[in-house]
């Protein structure tokens, strides 16, 4: 059996000599194994070694590529080069999940199952899919009615459908003062006015919601009660009860974004459990299972189901039959729970890595989250730091991306932990820590 390191050395030599150039795609591990006369498992170790050395990078759904060359020398505030290490987008993928998902796809080879999967799918999906999603969302004594589950192409589309159903063009949508950037973009596309609502250490304040509604009526509110992105806050039981009372008092409906909640098994029940007639819960499988799996779903109160269905249809935001059938199998055969459990362990490992690499800096996060909020030290400004990090091939998200309204964004960044392999993540975080310990004027070109 050939030593995988010697094979990796040969590939590294091809990269150094220019026979393999930045951006070149390597063959699949199976094809690589056949070409070099090695076992598939050895090929996997070769690719892992090349990744550890920083010579290649794997992109989910696309393959493994030779990494880009080092950025050319230039000032720290020059136009950022394309990021080599992405700490902006969060795409959690754990080792072995493709094998698990691949096994679950075998049932789609049956002609009867495949025929059903290739038919058009409506917002209501199928009875089996509704049952599977309802069982997946059940937690802490709460379980949604399967008949209330509707389907969208992905989580963003589920949120877009809910906002379109609840908020007319030109009307006001209450949001947390720091909110998911996609919601800001959706509001702009739909002609909705986002209104920032004050939060504290426990999340959105009920009194702030009622005060904003009294000042000028809101049409709805969007919020993330569990593992808020970007701050990592999870609302305690009491705060959820207060918000439920505020929703009932005001008559407002909340769009509850639960997409990261699968990482927090001990969180209280969703807000939908406290105010079932006043909450549309939106979730998806892109984080829970795989980023390339575009299936979103929403649990709507009965009196809002028709409006949400119409919004999903008119926006062309419904799902495909194939995604629906594949996801139903994964949710019911044990694959989805296994992958989610692996991701919970992976997120905890990455949080420990971040705590070690960024020790001494003020971080706001949750040990279960795939991201952290970093209040930068003086005299760094967020935009300066983001630009300097980009010159080192690392992309992070400035606080302004999450800020709503005219208020000045704090000097902070969100650091996504999910996408790079752990060794590359560690190196990136260590680089960022070193950068933060310098003054902006001391940053030398690389």
PDB file of C-alpha atoms in Angstrom, residues 124-277:
ATOM      1  CA  UNK A 124     -48.871  21.661   0.225  1.00  0.00           C
ATOM      2  CA  UNK A 125     -46.321  18.986  -0.728  1.00  0.00           C
ATOM      3  CA  UNK A 126     -47.389  15.435   0.064  1.00  0.00           C
ATOM      4  CA  UNK A 127     -48.971  13.895   3.172  1.00  0.00           C
ATOM      5  CA  UNK A 128     -45.779  11.932   3.837  1.00  0.00           C
ATOM      6  CA  UNK A 129     -43.631  15.065   3.552  1.00  0.00           C
ATOM      7  CA  UNK A 130     -45.896  17.025   5.894  1.00  0.00           C
ATOM      8  CA  UNK A 131     -45.777  14.242   8.477  1.00  0.00           C
ATOM      9  CA  UNK A 132     -41.984  14.017   8.205  1.00  0.00           C
ATOM     10  CA  UNK A 133     -41.451  17.762   8.631  1.00  0.00           C
ATOM     11  CA  UNK A 134     -43.909  17.989  11.529  1.00  0.00           C
ATOM     12  CA  UNK A 135     -42.058  15.192  13.325  1.00  0.00           C
ATOM     13  CA  UNK A 136     -38.703  16.871  12.625  1.00  0.00           C
ATOM     14  CA  UNK A 137     -39.836  20.231  14.016  1.00  0.00           C
ATOM     15  CA  UNK A 138     -41.424  18.775  17.165  1.00  0.00           C
ATOM     16  CA  UNK A 139     -39.581  19.759  20.333  1.00  0.00           C
ATOM     17  CA  UNK A 140     -40.029  20.463  24.035  1.00  0.00           C
ATOM     18  CA  UNK A 141     -43.599  19.188  24.163  1.00  0.00           C
ATOM     19  CA  UNK A 142     -44.683  21.091  21.033  1.00  0.00           C
ATOM     20  CA  UNK A 143     -45.545  19.481  17.717  1.00  0.00           C
ATOM     21  CA  UNK A 144     -47.042  21.272  14.703  1.00  0.00           C
ATOM     22  CA  UNK A 145     -50.108  20.008  12.907  1.00  0.00           C
ATOM     23  CA  UNK A 146     -48.880  18.303   9.706  1.00  0.00           C
ATOM     24  CA  UNK A 147     -51.790  19.899   7.836  1.00  0.00           C
ATOM     25  CA  UNK A 148     -50.278  23.328   8.642  1.00  0.00           C
ATOM     26  CA  UNK A 149     -46.959  22.613   6.879  1.00  0.00           C
ATOM     27  CA  UNK A 150     -46.322  24.309   3.512  1.00  0.00           C
ATOM     28  CA  UNK A 151     -43.256  23.972   1.292  1.00  0.00           C
ATOM     29  CA  UNK A 152     -40.970  26.410  -0.512  1.00  0.00           C
ATOM     30  CA  UNK A 153     -37.913  26.064  -2.706  1.00  0.00           C
ATOM     31  CA  UNK A 154     -35.619  26.979   0.215  1.00  0.00           C
ATOM     32  CA  UNK A 155     -35.663  28.727   3.571  1.00  0.00           C
ATOM     33  CA  UNK A 156     -35.230  32.191   2.081  1.00  0.00           C
ATOM     34  CA  UNK A 157     -38.231  31.615  -0.146  1.00  0.00           C
ATOM     35  CA  UNK A 158     -40.292  30.438   2.811  1.00  0.00           C
ATOM     36  CA  UNK A 159     -39.450  33.708   4.569  1.00  0.00           C
ATOM     37  CA  UNK A 160     -40.111  35.716   1.404  1.00  0.00           C
ATOM     38  CA  UNK A 161     -43.511  34.062   1.007  1.00  0.00           C
ATOM     39  CA  UNK A 162     -44.421  34.807   4.608  1.00  0.00           C
ATOM     40  CA  UNK A 163     -43.400  38.464   4.299  1.00  0.00           C
ATOM     41  CA  UNK A 164     -45.263  38.851   1.016  1.00  0.00           C
ATOM     42  CA  UNK A 165     -48.364  37.329   2.580  1.00  0.00           C
ATOM     43  CA  UNK A 166     -48.299  39.574   5.636  1.00  0.00           C
ATOM     44  CA  UNK A 167     -46.812  42.939   4.640  1.00  0.00           C
ATOM     45  CA  UNK A 168     -48.158  45.048   1.756  1.00  0.00           C
ATOM     46  CA  UNK A 169     -45.773  47.141  -0.325  1.00  0.00           C
ATOM     47  CA  UNK A 170     -44.939  50.355   1.504  1.00  0.00           C
ATOM     48  CA  UNK A 171     -45.913  48.940   4.913  1.00  0.00           C
ATOM     49  CA  UNK A 172     -43.668  48.487   7.942  1.00  0.00           C
ATOM     50  CA  UNK A 173     -41.999  45.297   9.137  1.00  0.00           C
ATOM     51  CA  UNK A 174     -40.536  45.151  12.620  1.00  0.00           C
ATOM     52  CA  UNK A 175     -37.126  43.456  12.805  1.00  0.00           C
ATOM     53  CA  UNK A 176     -34.444  43.035  15.448  1.00  0.00           C
ATOM     54  CA  UNK A 177     -31.918  45.877  15.426  1.00  0.00           C
ATOM     55  CA  UNK A 178     -29.381  43.412  14.015  1.00  0.00           C
ATOM     56  CA  UNK A 179     -31.066  41.136  11.529  1.00  0.00           C
ATOM     57  CA  UNK A 180     -30.434  38.559   8.822  1.00  0.00           C
ATOM     58  CA  UNK A 181     -29.095  40.492   5.774  1.00  0.00           C
ATOM     59  CA  UNK A 182     -31.288  38.493   3.379  1.00  0.00           C
ATOM     60  CA  UNK A 183     -34.363  39.918   5.102  1.00  0.00           C
ATOM     61  CA  UNK A 184     -33.078  43.420   4.421  1.00  0.00           C
ATOM     62  CA  UNK A 185     -32.711  42.489   0.746  1.00  0.00           C
ATOM     63  CA  UNK A 186     -36.162  40.872   0.644  1.00  0.00           C
ATOM     64  CA  UNK A 187     -37.714  43.952   2.202  1.00  0.00           C
ATOM     65  CA  UNK A 188     -36.131  46.140  -0.462  1.00  0.00           C
ATOM     66  CA  UNK A 189     -37.343  43.803  -3.233  1.00  0.00           C
ATOM     67  CA  UNK A 190     -40.894  43.676  -1.848  1.00  0.00           C
ATOM     68  CA  UNK A 191     -41.103  47.403  -1.114  1.00  0.00           C
ATOM     69  CA  UNK A 192     -41.313  46.808   2.636  1.00  0.00           C
ATOM     70  CA  UNK A 193     -39.923  49.251   5.208  1.00  0.00           C
ATOM     71  CA  UNK A 194     -37.866  47.459   7.916  1.00  0.00           C
ATOM     72  CA  UNK A 195     -38.163  49.062  11.353  1.00  0.00           C
ATOM     73  CA  UNK A 196     -35.389  48.269  13.877  1.00  0.00           C
ATOM     74  CA  UNK A 197     -36.632  47.131  17.293  1.00  0.00           C
ATOM     75  CA  UNK A 198     -34.554  47.337  20.457  1.00  0.00           C
ATOM     76  CA  UNK A 199     -33.090  44.145  21.900  1.00  0.00           C
ATOM     77  CA  UNK A 200     -31.246  43.254  25.086  1.00  0.00           C
ATOM     78  CA  UNK A 201     -29.286  40.266  26.329  1.00  0.00           C
ATOM     79  CA  UNK A 202     -32.439  38.120  26.067  1.00  0.00           C
ATOM     80  CA  UNK A 203     -33.374  39.168  22.544  1.00  0.00           C
ATOM     81  CA  UNK A 204     -36.177  41.308  21.154  1.00  0.00           C
ATOM     82  CA  UNK A 205     -37.975  43.370  23.801  1.00  0.00           C
ATOM     83  CA  UNK A 206     -41.758  43.096  23.899  1.00  0.00           C
ATOM     84  CA  UNK A 207     -42.125  46.723  25.042  1.00  0.00           C
ATOM     85  CA  UNK A 208     -40.073  47.888  22.024  1.00  0.00           C
ATOM     86  CA  UNK A 209     -42.376  45.965  19.699  1.00  0.00           C
ATOM     87  CA  UNK A 210     -45.518  47.500  21.201  1.00  0.00           C
ATOM     88  CA  UNK A 211     -44.022  51.013  21.263  1.00  0.00           C
ATOM     89  CA  UNK A 212     -43.053  50.861  17.587  1.00  0.00           C
ATOM     90  CA  UNK A 213     -46.515  49.580  16.680  1.00  0.00           C
ATOM     91  CA  UNK A 214     -48.136  52.456  18.577  1.00  0.00           C
ATOM     92  CA  UNK A 215     -45.921  55.044  16.876  1.00  0.00           C
ATOM     93  CA  UNK A 216     -46.881  53.827  13.391  1.00  0.00           C
ATOM     94  CA  UNK A 217     -48.627  50.502  12.784  1.00  0.00           C
ATOM     95  CA  UNK A 218     -46.493  47.537  11.862  1.00  0.00           C
ATOM     96  CA  UNK A 219     -47.857  44.853   9.541  1.00  0.00           C
ATOM     97  CA  UNK A 220     -45.729  42.026  10.968  1.00  0.00           C
ATOM     98  CA  UNK A 221     -42.465  41.285  12.756  1.00  0.00           C
ATOM     99  CA  UNK A 222     -39.543  39.062  11.731  1.00  0.00           C
ATOM    100  CA  UNK A 223     -37.322  37.579  14.423  1.00  0.00           C
ATOM    101  CA  UNK A 224     -34.914  34.761  15.305  1.00  0.00           C
ATOM    102  CA  UNK A 225     -35.676  33.500  18.828  1.00  0.00           C
ATOM    103  CA  UNK A 226     -33.132  30.648  18.828  1.00  0.00           C
ATOM    104  CA  UNK A 227     -29.423  31.184  18.010  1.00  0.00           C
ATOM    105  CA  UNK A 228     -29.979  34.647  16.629  1.00  0.00           C
ATOM    106  CA  UNK A 229     -27.767  35.407  13.652  1.00  0.00           C
ATOM    107  CA  UNK A 230     -25.361  37.218  14.201  1.00  0.00           C
ATOM    108  CA  UNK A 231     -25.393  37.557  18.014  1.00  0.00           C
ATOM    109  CA  UNK A 232     -26.059  33.932  19.015  1.00  0.00           C
ATOM    110  CA  UNK A 233     -28.769  34.908  21.534  1.00  0.00           C
ATOM    111  CA  UNK A 234     -31.476  32.400  22.446  1.00  0.00           C
ATOM    112  CA  UNK A 235     -34.582  33.881  24.056  1.00  0.00           C
ATOM    113  CA  UNK A 236     -35.452  32.333  27.417  1.00  0.00           C
ATOM    114  CA  UNK A 237     -38.916  31.020  28.149  1.00  0.00           C
ATOM    115  CA  UNK A 238     -40.042  34.206  29.896  1.00  0.00           C
ATOM    116  CA  UNK A 239     -39.111  36.467  26.988  1.00  0.00           C
ATOM    117  CA  UNK A 240     -40.986  34.236  24.555  1.00  0.00           C
ATOM    118  CA  UNK A 241     -44.067  34.417  26.757  1.00  0.00           C
ATOM    119  CA  UNK A 242     -43.795  38.228  26.879  1.00  0.00           C
ATOM    120  CA  UNK A 243     -43.538  38.461  23.099  1.00  0.00           C
ATOM    121  CA  UNK A 244     -46.475  36.093  22.656  1.00  0.00           C
ATOM    122  CA  UNK A 245     -48.576  38.351  24.887  1.00  0.00           C
ATOM    123  CA  UNK A 246     -47.454  41.390  22.865  1.00  0.00           C
ATOM    124  CA  UNK A 247     -48.448  39.680  19.615  1.00  0.00           C
ATOM    125  CA  UNK A 248     -51.891  38.868  20.990  1.00  0.00           C
ATOM    126  CA  UNK A 249     -52.333  42.414  22.326  1.00  0.00           C
ATOM    127  CA  UNK A 250     -51.290  44.059  19.063  1.00  0.00           C
ATOM    128  CA  UNK A 251     -52.877  41.512  16.722  1.00  0.00           C
ATOM    129  CA  UNK A 252     -49.547  41.224  14.888  1.00  0.00           C
ATOM    130  CA  UNK A 253     -48.154  38.088  13.268  1.00  0.00           C
ATOM    131  CA  UNK A 254     -44.482  37.147  13.653  1.00  0.00           C
ATOM    132  CA  UNK A 255     -42.337  35.338  11.097  1.00  0.00           C
ATOM    133  CA  UNK A 256     -40.139  33.080  13.229  1.00  0.00           C
ATOM    134  CA  UNK A 257     -36.860  32.093  11.571  1.00  0.00           C
ATOM    135  CA  UNK A 258     -35.887  28.711  13.041  1.00  0.00           C
ATOM    136  CA  UNK A 259     -33.232  27.723  10.516  1.00  0.00           C
ATOM    137  CA  UNK A 260     -30.387  27.411  13.069  1.00  0.00           C
ATOM    138  CA  UNK A 261     -32.532  26.055  15.906  1.00  0.00           C
ATOM    139  CA  UNK A 262     -31.638  22.411  15.204  1.00  0.00           C
ATOM    140  CA  UNK A 263     -28.243  23.129  16.797  1.00  0.00           C
ATOM    141  CA  UNK A 264     -29.835  23.964  20.182  1.00  0.00           C
ATOM    142  CA  UNK A 265     -31.663  20.900  21.455  1.00  0.00           C
ATOM    143  CA  UNK A 266     -32.263  22.410  24.893  1.00  0.00           C
ATOM    144  CA  UNK A 267     -33.863  25.650  23.697  1.00  0.00           C
ATOM    145  CA  UNK A 268     -37.418  26.440  24.807  1.00  0.00           C
ATOM    146  CA  UNK A 269     -40.258  25.597  22.416  1.00  0.00           C
ATOM    147  CA  UNK A 270     -40.541  27.867  19.357  1.00  0.00           C
ATOM    148  CA  UNK A 271     -42.477  31.120  19.637  1.00  0.00           C
ATOM    149  CA  UNK A 272     -45.162  29.400  17.561  1.00  0.00           C
ATOM    150  CA  UNK A 273     -45.934  27.252  20.604  1.00  0.00           C
ATOM    151  CA  UNK A 274     -46.628  30.343  22.749  1.00  0.00           C
ATOM    152  CA  UNK A 275     -48.783  32.229  20.243  1.00  0.00           C
ATOM    153  CA  UNK A 276     -49.947  29.628  17.696  1.00  0.00           C
ATOM    154  CA  UNK A 277     -52.404  31.930  15.934  1.00  0.00           C
TER     155      UNK A 277
END
